[in-house]
Amino acid sequence: MKGRITVYSITGCPHCIRAKNRLRELDLKYVDINLEVYTNSRSEMKQRTGRKTVPQIFFNAKHIGGFADFDALSASELDELIKHVNENEAPDDAPQIPQEPENQQGIAR
């Protein structure tokens, strides 16, 4: 896959779990941005989506929405999205992968 599927989530969220399980069932790799770990990403997600709820799912820069939106995609719509991420790298305006967890600073390792 040249591109990237991104899921904004929080730990224990049943809709997030269902979305990630569905992606795994489809044998699709994804980047999980857990907003409890990457706390600064919450404002980026809100700005990108206009939503406060999780999950929020992106195929490259295309915002799909939450689990209900993802689950409602027709087979042909899903095939087009998968084809897009398989054939195209994530553009600069796609969600960026955070480098370091913000809430891990100062914790002894």
PDB file of N, CA and C in Angstrom:
ATOM      1  N   MET A   1       0.856  -1.174   0.000  1.00  0.00           N
ATOM      2  CA  MET A   1       0.000   0.000   0.000  1.00  0.00           C
ATOM      3  C   MET A   1       0.898   1.231   0.000  1.00  0.00           C
ATOM      4  N   LYS A   2       0.721   2.081  -0.996  1.00  0.00           N
ATOM      5  CA  LYS A   2       1.503   3.307  -1.084  1.00  0.00           C
ATOM      6  C   LYS A   2       0.998   4.362  -0.113  1.00  0.00           C
ATOM      7  N   GLY A   3      -0.318   4.414   0.073  1.00  0.00           N
ATOM      8  CA  GLY A   3      -0.926   5.438   0.906  1.00  0.00           C
ATOM      9  C   GLY A   3      -1.096   4.988   2.341  1.00  0.00           C
ATOM     10  N   ARG A   4      -2.050   5.631   3.023  1.00  0.00           N
ATOM     11  CA  ARG A   4      -2.200   5.376   4.459  1.00  0.00           C
ATOM     12  C   ARG A   4      -3.665   5.503   4.862  1.00  0.00           C
ATOM     13  N   ILE A   5      -4.097   4.564   5.667  1.00  0.00           N
ATOM     14  CA  ILE A   5      -5.392   4.639   6.329  1.00  0.00           C
ATOM     15  C   ILE A   5      -5.111   5.064   7.761  1.00  0.00           C
ATOM     16  N   THR A   6      -5.812   6.081   8.214  1.00  0.00           N
ATOM     17  CA  THR A   6      -5.599   6.614   9.554  1.00  0.00           C
ATOM     18  C   THR A   6      -6.897   6.537  10.338  1.00  0.00           C
ATOM     19  N   VAL A   7      -6.778   6.085  11.587  1.00  0.00           N
ATOM     20  CA  VAL A   7      -7.929   6.014  12.482  1.00  0.00           C
ATOM     21  C   VAL A   7      -7.587   6.789  13.749  1.00  0.00           C
ATOM     22  N   TYR A   8      -8.352   7.841  14.023  1.00  0.00           N
ATOM     23  CA  TYR A   8      -8.262   8.515  15.320  1.00  0.00           C
ATOM     24  C   TYR A   8      -9.164   7.741  16.266  1.00  0.00           C
ATOM     25  N   SER A   9      -8.651   7.396  17.455  1.00  0.00           N
ATOM     26  CA  SER A   9      -9.420   6.564  18.375  1.00  0.00           C
ATOM     27  C   SER A   9      -9.091   6.900  19.824  1.00  0.00           C
ATOM     28  N   ILE A  10      -9.803   6.252  20.735  1.00  0.00           N
ATOM     29  CA  ILE A  10      -9.451   6.250  22.151  1.00  0.00           C
ATOM     30  C   ILE A  10      -9.565   4.809  22.644  1.00  0.00           C
ATOM     31  N   THR A  11      -8.858   4.505  23.693  1.00  0.00           N
ATOM     32  CA  THR A  11      -8.839   3.157  24.264  1.00  0.00           C
ATOM     33  C   THR A  11     -10.215   2.779  24.777  1.00  0.00           C
ATOM     34  N   GLY A  12     -10.642   1.578  24.430  1.00  0.00           N
ATOM     35  CA  GLY A  12     -11.895   1.040  24.952  1.00  0.00           C
ATOM     36  C   GLY A  12     -13.146   1.484  24.232  1.00  0.00           C
ATOM     37  N   CYS A  13     -13.043   2.359  23.274  1.00  0.00           N
ATOM     38  CA  CYS A  13     -14.209   2.843  22.520  1.00  0.00           C
ATOM     39  C   CYS A  13     -14.743   1.705  21.654  1.00  0.00           C
ATOM     40  N   PRO A  14     -16.001   1.282  21.878  1.00  0.00           N
ATOM     41  CA  PRO A  14     -16.525   0.144  21.112  1.00  0.00           C
ATOM     42  C   PRO A  14     -16.611   0.409  19.610  1.00  0.00           C
ATOM     43  N   HIS A  15     -16.912   1.634  19.222  1.00  0.00           N
ATOM     44  CA  HIS A  15     -16.986   1.959  17.790  1.00  0.00           C
ATOM     45  C   HIS A  15     -15.592   1.958  17.154  1.00  0.00           C
ATOM     46  N   CYS A  16     -14.591   2.398  17.925  1.00  0.00           N
ATOM     47  CA  CYS A  16     -13.212   2.366  17.442  1.00  0.00           C
ATOM     48  C   CYS A  16     -12.764   0.919  17.250  1.00  0.00           C
ATOM     49  N   ILE A  17     -13.088   0.082  18.217  1.00  0.00           N
ATOM     50  CA  ILE A  17     -12.721  -1.334  18.141  1.00  0.00           C
ATOM     51  C   ILE A  17     -13.367  -1.973  16.921  1.00  0.00           C
ATOM     52  N   ARG A  18     -14.636  -1.684  16.693  1.00  0.00           N
ATOM     53  CA  ARG A  18     -15.333  -2.251  15.528  1.00  0.00           C
ATOM     54  C   ARG A  18     -14.706  -1.785  14.219  1.00  0.00           C
ATOM     55  N   ALA A  19     -14.355  -0.509  14.146  1.00  0.00           N
ATOM     56  CA  ALA A  19     -13.736   0.022  12.918  1.00  0.00           C
ATOM     57  C   ALA A  19     -12.396  -0.651  12.657  1.00  0.00           C
ATOM     58  N   LYS A  20     -11.574  -0.764  13.682  1.00  0.00           N
ATOM     59  CA  LYS A  20     -10.258  -1.379  13.508  1.00  0.00           C
ATOM     60  C   LYS A  20     -10.384  -2.868  13.210  1.00  0.00           C
ATOM     61  N   ASN A  21     -11.349  -3.532  13.828  1.00  0.00           N
ATOM     62  CA  ASN A  21     -11.581  -4.949  13.516  1.00  0.00           C
ATOM     63  C   ASN A  21     -11.991  -5.121  12.060  1.00  0.00           C
ATOM     64  N   ARG A  22     -12.841  -4.231  11.579  1.00  0.00           N
ATOM     65  CA  ARG A  22     -13.284  -4.320  10.175  1.00  0.00           C
ATOM     66  C   ARG A  22     -12.112  -4.112   9.225  1.00  0.00           C
ATOM     67  N   LEU A  23     -11.250  -3.162   9.539  1.00  0.00           N
ATOM     68  CA  LEU A  23     -10.066  -2.939   8.704  1.00  0.00           C
ATOM     69  C   LEU A  23      -9.178  -4.186   8.693  1.00  0.00           C
ATOM     70  N   ARG A  24      -8.997  -4.810   9.859  1.00  0.00           N
ATOM     71  CA  ARG A  24      -8.194  -6.032   9.922  1.00  0.00           C
ATOM     72  C   ARG A  24      -8.848  -7.162   9.131  1.00  0.00           C
ATOM     73  N   GLU A  25     -10.178  -7.284   9.237  1.00  0.00           N
ATOM     74  CA  GLU A  25     -10.900  -8.316   8.475  1.00  0.00           C
ATOM     75  C   GLU A  25     -10.711  -8.127   6.972  1.00  0.00           C
ATOM     76  N   LEU A  26     -10.602  -6.876   6.556  1.00  0.00           N
ATOM     77  CA  LEU A  26     -10.371  -6.559   5.147  1.00  0.00           C
ATOM     78  C   LEU A  26      -8.886  -6.654   4.775  1.00  0.00           C
ATOM     79  N   ASP A  27      -8.061  -7.026   5.769  1.00  0.00           N
ATOM     80  CA  ASP A  27      -6.611  -7.149   5.598  1.00  0.00           C
ATOM     81  C   ASP A  27      -5.988  -5.824   5.170  1.00  0.00           C
ATOM     82  N   LEU A  28      -6.465  -4.729   5.789  1.00  0.00           N
ATOM     83  CA  LEU A  28      -5.955  -3.395   5.507  1.00  0.00           C
ATOM     84  C   LEU A  28      -5.141  -2.898   6.690  1.00  0.00           C
ATOM     85  N   LYS A  29      -3.926  -2.475   6.426  1.00  0.00           N
ATOM     86  CA  LYS A  29      -3.086  -1.892   7.470  1.00  0.00           C
ATOM     87  C   LYS A  29      -3.531  -0.455   7.694  1.00  0.00           C
ATOM     88  N   TYR A  30      -3.421  -0.018   8.934  1.00  0.00           N
ATOM     89  CA  TYR A  30      -3.833   1.341   9.270  1.00  0.00           C
ATOM     90  C   TYR A  30      -2.937   1.896  10.359  1.00  0.00           C
ATOM     91  N   VAL A  31      -2.941   3.215  10.480  1.00  0.00           N
ATOM     92  CA  VAL A  31      -2.244   3.910  11.548  1.00  0.00           C
ATOM     93  C   VAL A  31      -3.293   4.308  12.569  1.00  0.00           C
ATOM     94  N   ASP A  32      -3.102   3.896  13.809  1.00  0.00           N
ATOM     95  CA  ASP A  32      -4.021   4.235  14.891  1.00  0.00           C
ATOM     96  C   ASP A  32      -3.428   5.396  15.677  1.00  0.00           C
ATOM     97  N   ILE A  33      -4.125   6.514  15.677  1.00  0.00           N
ATOM     98  CA  ILE A  33      -3.699   7.663  16.484  1.00  0.00           C
ATOM     99  C   ILE A  33      -4.615   7.712  17.698  1.00  0.00           C
ATOM    100  N   ASN A  34      -4.130   7.147  18.796  1.00  0.00           N
ATOM    101  CA  ASN A  34      -4.899   7.106  20.032  1.00  0.00           C
ATOM    102  C   ASN A  34      -4.812   8.479  20.692  1.00  0.00           C
ATOM    103  N   LEU A  35      -5.950   9.140  20.827  1.00  0.00           N
ATOM    104  CA  LEU A  35      -5.974  10.513  21.333  1.00  0.00           C
ATOM    105  C   LEU A  35      -5.681  10.616  22.823  1.00  0.00           C
ATOM    106  N   GLU A  36      -5.662   9.498  23.525  1.00  0.00           N
ATOM    107  CA  GLU A  36      -5.243   9.502  24.933  1.00  0.00           C
ATOM    108  C   GLU A  36      -3.725   9.494  25.039  1.00  0.00           C
ATOM    109  N   VAL A  37      -3.061   9.004  24.012  1.00  0.00           N
ATOM    110  CA  VAL A  37      -1.601   8.981  23.969  1.00  0.00           C
ATOM    111  C   VAL A  37      -1.085  10.224  23.265  1.00  0.00           C
ATOM    112  N   TYR A  38      -1.672  10.532  22.117  1.00  0.00           N
ATOM    113  CA  TYR A  38      -1.267  11.690  21.314  1.00  0.00           C
ATOM    114  C   TYR A  38      -2.286  12.805  21.539  1.00  0.00           C
ATOM    115  N   THR A  39      -2.239  13.391  22.721  1.00  0.00           N
ATOM    116  CA  THR A  39      -3.261  14.347  23.141  1.00  0.00           C
ATOM    117  C   THR A  39      -3.334  15.583  22.241  1.00  0.00           C
ATOM    118  N   ASN A  40      -2.221  16.010  21.691  1.00  0.00           N
ATOM    119  CA  ASN A  40      -2.231  17.185  20.814  1.00  0.00           C
ATOM    120  C   ASN A  40      -2.927  16.909  19.492  1.00  0.00           C
ATOM    121  N   SER A  41      -3.095  15.646  19.140  1.00  0.00           N
ATOM    122  CA  SER A  41      -3.755  15.290  17.883  1.00  0.00           C
ATOM    123  C   SER A  41      -5.262  15.485  17.933  1.00  0.00           C
ATOM    124  N   ARG A  42      -5.809  15.631  19.140  1.00  0.00           N
ATOM    125  CA  ARG A  42      -7.255  15.835  19.273  1.00  0.00           C
ATOM    126  C   ARG A  42      -7.696  17.120  18.562  1.00  0.00           C
ATOM    127  N   SER A  43      -6.958  18.199  18.750  1.00  0.00           N
ATOM    128  CA  SER A  43      -7.337  19.462  18.101  1.00  0.00           C
ATOM    129  C   SER A  43      -7.169  19.363  16.586  1.00  0.00           C
ATOM    130  N   GLU A  44      -6.156  18.643  16.124  1.00  0.00           N
ATOM    131  CA  GLU A  44      -5.974  18.437  14.689  1.00  0.00           C
ATOM    132  C   GLU A  44      -7.158  17.656  14.120  1.00  0.00           C
ATOM    133  N   MET A  45      -7.593  16.614  14.828  1.00  0.00           N
ATOM    134  CA  MET A  45      -8.731  15.822  14.369  1.00  0.00           C
ATOM    135  C   MET A  45      -9.990  16.686  14.283  1.00  0.00           C
ATOM    136  N   LYS A  46     -10.242  17.487  15.318  1.00  0.00           N
ATOM    137  CA  LYS A  46     -11.424  18.359  15.321  1.00  0.00           C
ATOM    138  C   LYS A  46     -11.380  19.349  14.165  1.00  0.00           C
ATOM    139  N   GLN A  47     -10.193  19.907  13.915  1.00  0.00           N
ATOM    140  CA  GLN A  47     -10.041  20.872  12.826  1.00  0.00           C
ATOM    141  C   GLN A  47     -10.288  20.197  11.474  1.00  0.00           C
ATOM    142  N   ARG A  48      -9.769  19.003  11.291  1.00  0.00           N
ATOM    143  CA  ARG A  48      -9.913  18.286  10.016  1.00  0.00           C
ATOM    144  C   ARG A  48     -11.340  17.820   9.757  1.00  0.00           C
ATOM    145  N   THR A  49     -12.046  17.429  10.830  1.00  0.00           N
ATOM    146  CA  THR A  49     -13.335  16.760  10.654  1.00  0.00           C
ATOM    147  C   THR A  49     -14.531  17.592  11.065  1.00  0.00           C
ATOM    148  N   GLY A  50     -14.323  18.567  11.952  1.00  0.00           N
ATOM    149  CA  GLY A  50     -15.443  19.304  12.519  1.00  0.00           C
ATOM    150  C   GLY A  50     -16.201  18.469  13.548  1.00  0.00           C
ATOM    151  N   ARG A  51     -15.632  17.352  13.937  1.00  0.00           N
ATOM    152  CA  ARG A  51     -16.281  16.443  14.876  1.00  0.00           C
ATOM    153  C   ARG A  51     -15.413  16.231  16.111  1.00  0.00           C
ATOM    154  N   LYS A  52     -16.067  15.880  17.207  1.00  0.00           N
ATOM    155  CA  LYS A  52     -15.366  15.605  18.462  1.00  0.00           C
ATOM    156  C   LYS A  52     -15.361  14.122  18.805  1.00  0.00           C
ATOM    157  N   THR A  53     -16.118  13.325  18.054  1.00  0.00           N
ATOM    158  CA  THR A  53     -16.287  11.912  18.369  1.00  0.00           C
ATOM    159  C   THR A  53     -15.252  11.049  17.650  1.00  0.00           C
ATOM    160  N   VAL A  54     -15.033   9.874  18.207  1.00  0.00           N
ATOM    161  CA  VAL A  54     -14.151   8.889  17.593  1.00  0.00           C
ATOM    162  C   VAL A  54     -14.929   7.606  17.375  1.00  0.00           C
ATOM    163  N   PRO A  55     -14.494   6.805  16.431  1.00  0.00           N
ATOM    164  CA  PRO A  55     -13.335   6.991  15.576  1.00  0.00           C
ATOM    165  C   PRO A  55     -13.607   7.997  14.462  1.00  0.00           C
ATOM    166  N   GLN A  56     -12.540   8.507  13.912  1.00  0.00           N
ATOM    167  CA  GLN A  56     -12.585   9.280  12.671  1.00  0.00           C
ATOM    168  C   GLN A  56     -11.592   8.614  11.735  1.00  0.00           C
ATOM    169  N   ILE A  57     -12.057   8.247  10.568  1.00  0.00           N
ATOM    170  CA  ILE A  57     -11.298   7.404   9.655  1.00  0.00           C
ATOM    171  C   ILE A  57     -10.971   8.182   8.378  1.00  0.00           C
ATOM    172  N   PHE A  58      -9.709   8.061   7.952  1.00  0.00           N
ATOM    173  CA  PHE A  58      -9.232   8.690   6.729  1.00  0.00           C
ATOM    174  C   PHE A  58      -8.586   7.652   5.829  1.00  0.00           C
ATOM    175  N   PHE A  59      -8.858   7.732   4.541  1.00  0.00           N
ATOM    176  CA  PHE A  59      -8.116   7.007   3.524  1.00  0.00           C
ATOM    177  C   PHE A  59      -7.312   8.080   2.807  1.00  0.00           C
ATOM    178  N   ASN A  60      -5.999   8.100   3.047  1.00  0.00           N
ATOM    179  CA  ASN A  60      -5.142   9.217   2.653  1.00  0.00           C
ATOM    180  C   ASN A  60      -5.756  10.490   3.227  1.00  0.00           C
ATOM    181  N   ALA A  61      -6.079  11.485   2.417  1.00  0.00           N
ATOM    182  CA  ALA A  61      -6.645  12.733   2.953  1.00  0.00           C
ATOM    183  C   ALA A  61      -8.164  12.731   2.943  1.00  0.00           C
ATOM    184  N   LYS A  62      -8.783  11.655   2.433  1.00  0.00           N
ATOM    185  CA  LYS A  62     -10.248  11.611   2.341  1.00  0.00           C
ATOM    186  C   LYS A  62     -10.847  11.182   3.672  1.00  0.00           C
ATOM    187  N   HIS A  63     -11.634  12.067   4.249  1.00  0.00           N
ATOM    188  CA  HIS A  63     -12.302  11.782   5.516  1.00  0.00           C
ATOM    189  C   HIS A  63     -13.541  10.940   5.255  1.00  0.00           C
ATOM    190  N   ILE A  64     -13.592   9.766   5.868  1.00  0.00           N
ATOM    191  CA  ILE A  64     -14.729   8.870   5.717  1.00  0.00           C
ATOM    192  C   ILE A  64     -15.788   9.179   6.767  1.00  0.00           C
ATOM    193  N   GLY A  65     -15.347   9.472   7.981  1.00  0.00           N
ATOM    194  CA  GLY A  65     -16.257   9.721   9.099  1.00  0.00           C
ATOM    195  C   GLY A  65     -16.018   8.710  10.194  1.00  0.00           C
ATOM    196  N   GLY A  66     -17.072   8.416  10.942  1.00  0.00           N
ATOM    197  CA  GLY A  66     -16.975   7.453  12.031  1.00  0.00           C
ATOM    198  C   GLY A  66     -17.267   6.038  11.557  1.00  0.00           C
ATOM    199  N   PHE A  67     -17.445   5.124  12.523  1.00  0.00           N
ATOM    200  CA  PHE A  67     -17.677   3.732  12.159  1.00  0.00           C
ATOM    201  C   PHE A  67     -18.949   3.565  11.341  1.00  0.00           C
ATOM    202  N   ALA A  68     -20.032   4.248  11.721  1.00  0.00           N
ATOM    203  CA  ALA A  68     -21.290   4.103  10.979  1.00  0.00           C
ATOM    204  C   ALA A  68     -21.114   4.519   9.523  1.00  0.00           C
ATOM    205  N   ASP A  69     -20.361   5.593   9.290  1.00  0.00           N
ATOM    206  CA  ASP A  69     -20.091   6.053   7.923  1.00  0.00           C
ATOM    207  C   ASP A  69     -19.263   5.020   7.165  1.00  0.00           C
ATOM    208  N   PHE A  70     -18.245   4.495   7.825  1.00  0.00           N
ATOM    209  CA  PHE A  70     -17.380   3.485   7.221  1.00  0.00           C
ATOM    210  C   PHE A  70     -18.175   2.225   6.904  1.00  0.00           C
ATOM    211  N   ASP A  71     -18.989   1.799   7.846  1.00  0.00           N
ATOM    212  CA  ASP A  71     -19.780   0.580   7.686  1.00  0.00           C
ATOM    213  C   ASP A  71     -20.838   0.723   6.583  1.00  0.00           C
ATOM    214  N   ALA A  72     -21.278   1.950   6.332  1.00  0.00           N
ATOM    215  CA  ALA A  72     -22.322   2.198   5.335  1.00  0.00           C
ATOM    216  C   ALA A  72     -21.785   2.291   3.905  1.00  0.00           C
ATOM    217  N   LEU A  73     -20.461   2.280   3.739  1.00  0.00           N
ATOM    218  CA  LEU A  73     -19.904   2.355   2.394  1.00  0.00           C
ATOM    219  C   LEU A  73     -20.346   1.147   1.579  1.00  0.00           C
ATOM    220  N   SER A  74     -20.698   1.389   0.345  1.00  0.00           N
ATOM    221  CA  SER A  74     -21.028   0.270  -0.543  1.00  0.00           C
ATOM    222  C   SER A  74     -19.731  -0.459  -0.899  1.00  0.00           C
ATOM    223  N   ALA A  75     -19.859  -1.652  -1.414  1.00  0.00           N
ATOM    224  CA  ALA A  75     -18.687  -2.426  -1.813  1.00  0.00           C
ATOM    225  C   ALA A  75     -17.873  -1.675  -2.860  1.00  0.00           C
ATOM    226  N   SER A  76     -18.545  -1.030  -3.802  1.00  0.00           N
ATOM    227  CA  SER A  76     -17.820  -0.305  -4.845  1.00  0.00           C
ATOM    228  C   SER A  76     -17.117   0.937  -4.281  1.00  0.00           C
ATOM    229  N   GLU A  77     -17.763   1.640  -3.338  1.00  0.00           N
ATOM    230  CA  GLU A  77     -17.123   2.799  -2.714  1.00  0.00           C
ATOM    231  C   GLU A  77     -15.876   2.361  -1.942  1.00  0.00           C
ATOM    232  N   LEU A  78     -16.000   1.272  -1.181  1.00  0.00           N
ATOM    233  CA  LEU A  78     -14.861   0.758  -0.423  1.00  0.00           C
ATOM    234  C   LEU A  78     -13.747   0.315  -1.358  1.00  0.00           C
ATOM    235  N   ASP A  79     -14.104  -0.357  -2.436  1.00  0.00           N
ATOM    236  CA  ASP A  79     -13.097  -0.790  -3.411  1.00  0.00           C
ATOM    237  C   ASP A  79     -12.342   0.399  -3.991  1.00  0.00           C
ATOM    238  N   GLU A  80     -13.056   1.489  -4.288  1.00  0.00           N
ATOM    239  CA  GLU A  80     -12.412   2.692  -4.820  1.00  0.00           C
ATOM    240  C   GLU A  80     -11.440   3.297  -3.802  1.00  0.00           C
ATOM    241  N   LEU A  81     -11.847   3.345  -2.540  1.00  0.00           N
ATOM    242  CA  LEU A  81     -10.973   3.882  -1.495  1.00  0.00           C
ATOM    243  C   LEU A  81      -9.724   3.024  -1.326  1.00  0.00           C
ATOM    244  N   ILE A  82      -9.907   1.713  -1.331  1.00  0.00           N
ATOM    245  CA  ILE A  82      -8.771   0.799  -1.187  1.00  0.00           C
ATOM    246  C   ILE A  82      -7.834   0.951  -2.387  1.00  0.00           C
ATOM    247  N   LYS A  83      -8.400   1.033  -3.567  1.00  0.00           N
ATOM    248  CA  LYS A  83      -7.590   1.230  -4.772  1.00  0.00           C
ATOM    249  C   LYS A  83      -6.795   2.531  -4.671  1.00  0.00           C
ATOM    250  N   HIS A  84      -7.458   3.577  -4.182  1.00  0.00           N
ATOM    251  CA  HIS A  84      -6.795   4.880  -4.053  1.00  0.00           C
ATOM    252  C   HIS A  84      -5.582   4.801  -3.124  1.00  0.00           C
ATOM    253  N   VAL A  85      -5.727   4.188  -1.937  1.00  0.00           N
ATOM    254  CA  VAL A  85      -4.582   4.126  -1.018  1.00  0.00           C
ATOM    255  C   VAL A  85      -3.532   3.126  -1.485  1.00  0.00           C
ATOM    256  N   ASN A  86      -3.931   2.134  -2.250  1.00  0.00           N
ATOM    257  CA  ASN A  86      -2.950   1.194  -2.790  1.00  0.00           C
ATOM    258  C   ASN A  86      -2.088   1.823  -3.867  1.00  0.00           C
ATOM    259  N   GLU A  87      -2.665   2.738  -4.627  1.00  0.00           N
ATOM    260  CA  GLU A  87      -1.975   3.303  -5.792  1.00  0.00           C
ATOM    261  C   GLU A  87      -1.379   4.681  -5.564  1.00  0.00           C
ATOM    262  N   ASN A  88      -1.775   5.367  -4.493  1.00  0.00           N
ATOM    263  CA  ASN A  88      -1.341   6.754  -4.283  1.00  0.00           C
ATOM    264  C   ASN A  88      -0.759   6.949  -2.895  1.00  0.00           C
ATOM    265  N   GLU A  89       0.376   7.636  -2.837  1.00  0.00           N
ATOM    266  CA  GLU A  89       0.957   7.976  -1.543  1.00  0.00           C
ATOM    267  C   GLU A  89       0.062   8.984  -0.834  1.00  0.00           C
ATOM    268  N   ALA A  90       0.156   8.985   0.489  1.00  0.00           N
ATOM    269  CA  ALA A  90      -0.613   9.957   1.270  1.00  0.00           C
ATOM    270  C   ALA A  90      -0.103  11.357   0.948  1.00  0.00           C
ATOM    271  N   PRO A  91      -0.997  12.272   0.567  1.00  0.00           N
ATOM    272  CA  PRO A  91      -0.559  13.633   0.251  1.00  0.00           C
ATOM    273  C   PRO A  91      -0.207  14.400   1.529  1.00  0.00           C
ATOM    274  N   ASP A  92       0.380  15.556   1.339  1.00  0.00           N
ATOM    275  CA  ASP A  92       0.789  16.381   2.478  1.00  0.00           C
ATOM    276  C   ASP A  92      -0.384  16.786   3.363  1.00  0.00           C
ATOM    277  N   ASP A  93      -1.588  16.865   2.791  1.00  0.00           N
ATOM    278  CA  ASP A  93      -2.734  17.289   3.604  1.00  0.00           C
ATOM    279  C   ASP A  93      -3.446  16.112   4.289  1.00  0.00           C
ATOM    280  N   ALA A  94      -2.881  14.916   4.190  1.00  0.00           N
ATOM    281  CA  ALA A  94      -3.427  13.770   4.931  1.00  0.00           C
ATOM    282  C   ALA A  94      -3.021  13.896   6.399  1.00  0.00           C
ATOM    283  N   PRO A  95      -3.766  13.253   7.307  1.00  0.00           N
ATOM    284  CA  PRO A  95      -3.353  13.289   8.722  1.00  0.00           C
ATOM    285  C   PRO A  95      -1.912  12.802   8.865  1.00  0.00           C
ATOM    286  N   GLN A  96      -1.164  13.525   9.664  1.00  0.00           N
ATOM    287  CA  GLN A  96       0.241  13.186   9.878  1.00  0.00           C
ATOM    288  C   GLN A  96       0.384  12.256  11.086  1.00  0.00           C
ATOM    289  N   ILE A  97       1.358  11.382  11.019  1.00  0.00           N
ATOM    290  CA  ILE A  97       1.614  10.446  12.109  1.00  0.00           C
ATOM    291  C   ILE A  97       2.410  11.172  13.180  1.00  0.00           C
ATOM    292  N   PRO A  98       1.897  11.221  14.423  1.00  0.00           N
ATOM    293  CA  PRO A  98       2.642  11.876  15.498  1.00  0.00           C
ATOM    294  C   PRO A  98       3.965  11.146  15.765  1.00  0.00           C
ATOM    295  N   GLN A  99       4.964  11.892  16.166  1.00  0.00           N
ATOM    296  CA  GLN A  99       6.282  11.302  16.396  1.00  0.00           C
ATOM    297  C   GLN A  99       6.425  10.704  17.798  1.00  0.00           C
ATOM    298  N   GLU A 100       6.104  11.454  18.808  1.00  0.00           N
ATOM    299  CA  GLU A 100       6.264  11.006  20.190  1.00  0.00           C
ATOM    300  C   GLU A 100       4.970  11.237  20.954  1.00  0.00           C
ATOM    301  N   PRO A 101       4.594  10.285  21.790  1.00  0.00           N
ATOM    302  CA  PRO A 101       3.416  10.499  22.629  1.00  0.00           C
ATOM    303  C   PRO A 101       3.621  11.697  23.551  1.00  0.00           C
ATOM    304  N   GLU A 102       2.646  12.612  23.571  1.00  0.00           N
ATOM    305  CA  GLU A 102       2.788  13.820  24.376  1.00  0.00           C
ATOM    306  C   GLU A 102       2.728  13.525  25.864  1.00  0.00           C
ATOM    307  N   ASN A 103       1.946  12.532  26.287  1.00  0.00           N
ATOM    308  CA  ASN A 103       1.786  12.309  27.718  1.00  0.00           C
ATOM    309  C   ASN A 103       2.829  11.367  28.288  1.00  0.00           C
ATOM    310  N   GLN A 104       3.889  11.071  27.543  1.00  0.00           N
ATOM    311  CA  GLN A 104       4.943  10.187  28.036  1.00  0.00           C
ATOM    312  C   GLN A 104       6.139  10.964  28.544  1.00  0.00           C
ATOM    313  N   GLN A 105       6.130  12.281  28.403  1.00  0.00           N
ATOM    314  CA  GLN A 105       7.272  13.075  28.829  1.00  0.00           C
ATOM    315  C   GLN A 105       7.437  12.984  30.335  1.00  0.00           C
ATOM    316  N   GLY A 106       8.680  12.839  30.749  1.00  0.00           N
ATOM    317  CA  GLY A 106       8.976  12.820  32.177  1.00  0.00           C
ATOM    318  C   GLY A 106       8.755  11.473  32.849  1.00  0.00           C
ATOM    319  N   ILE A 107       8.360  10.480  32.104  1.00  0.00           N
ATOM    320  CA  ILE A 107       8.155   9.161  32.689  1.00  0.00           C
ATOM    321  C   ILE A 107       9.448   8.367  32.550  1.00  0.00           C
ATOM    322  N   ALA A 108       9.917   7.812  33.671  1.00  0.00           N
ATOM    323  CA  ALA A 108      11.122   6.998  33.646  1.00  0.00           C
ATOM    324  C   ALA A 108      10.869   5.734  32.845  1.00  0.00           C
ATOM    325  N   ARG A 109      11.848   5.382  32.050  1.00  0.00           N
ATOM    326  CA  ARG A 109      11.702   4.167  31.223  1.00  0.00           C
ATOM    327  C   ARG A 109      12.675   3.120  31.667  1.00  0.00           C
TER     328      ARG A 109
END
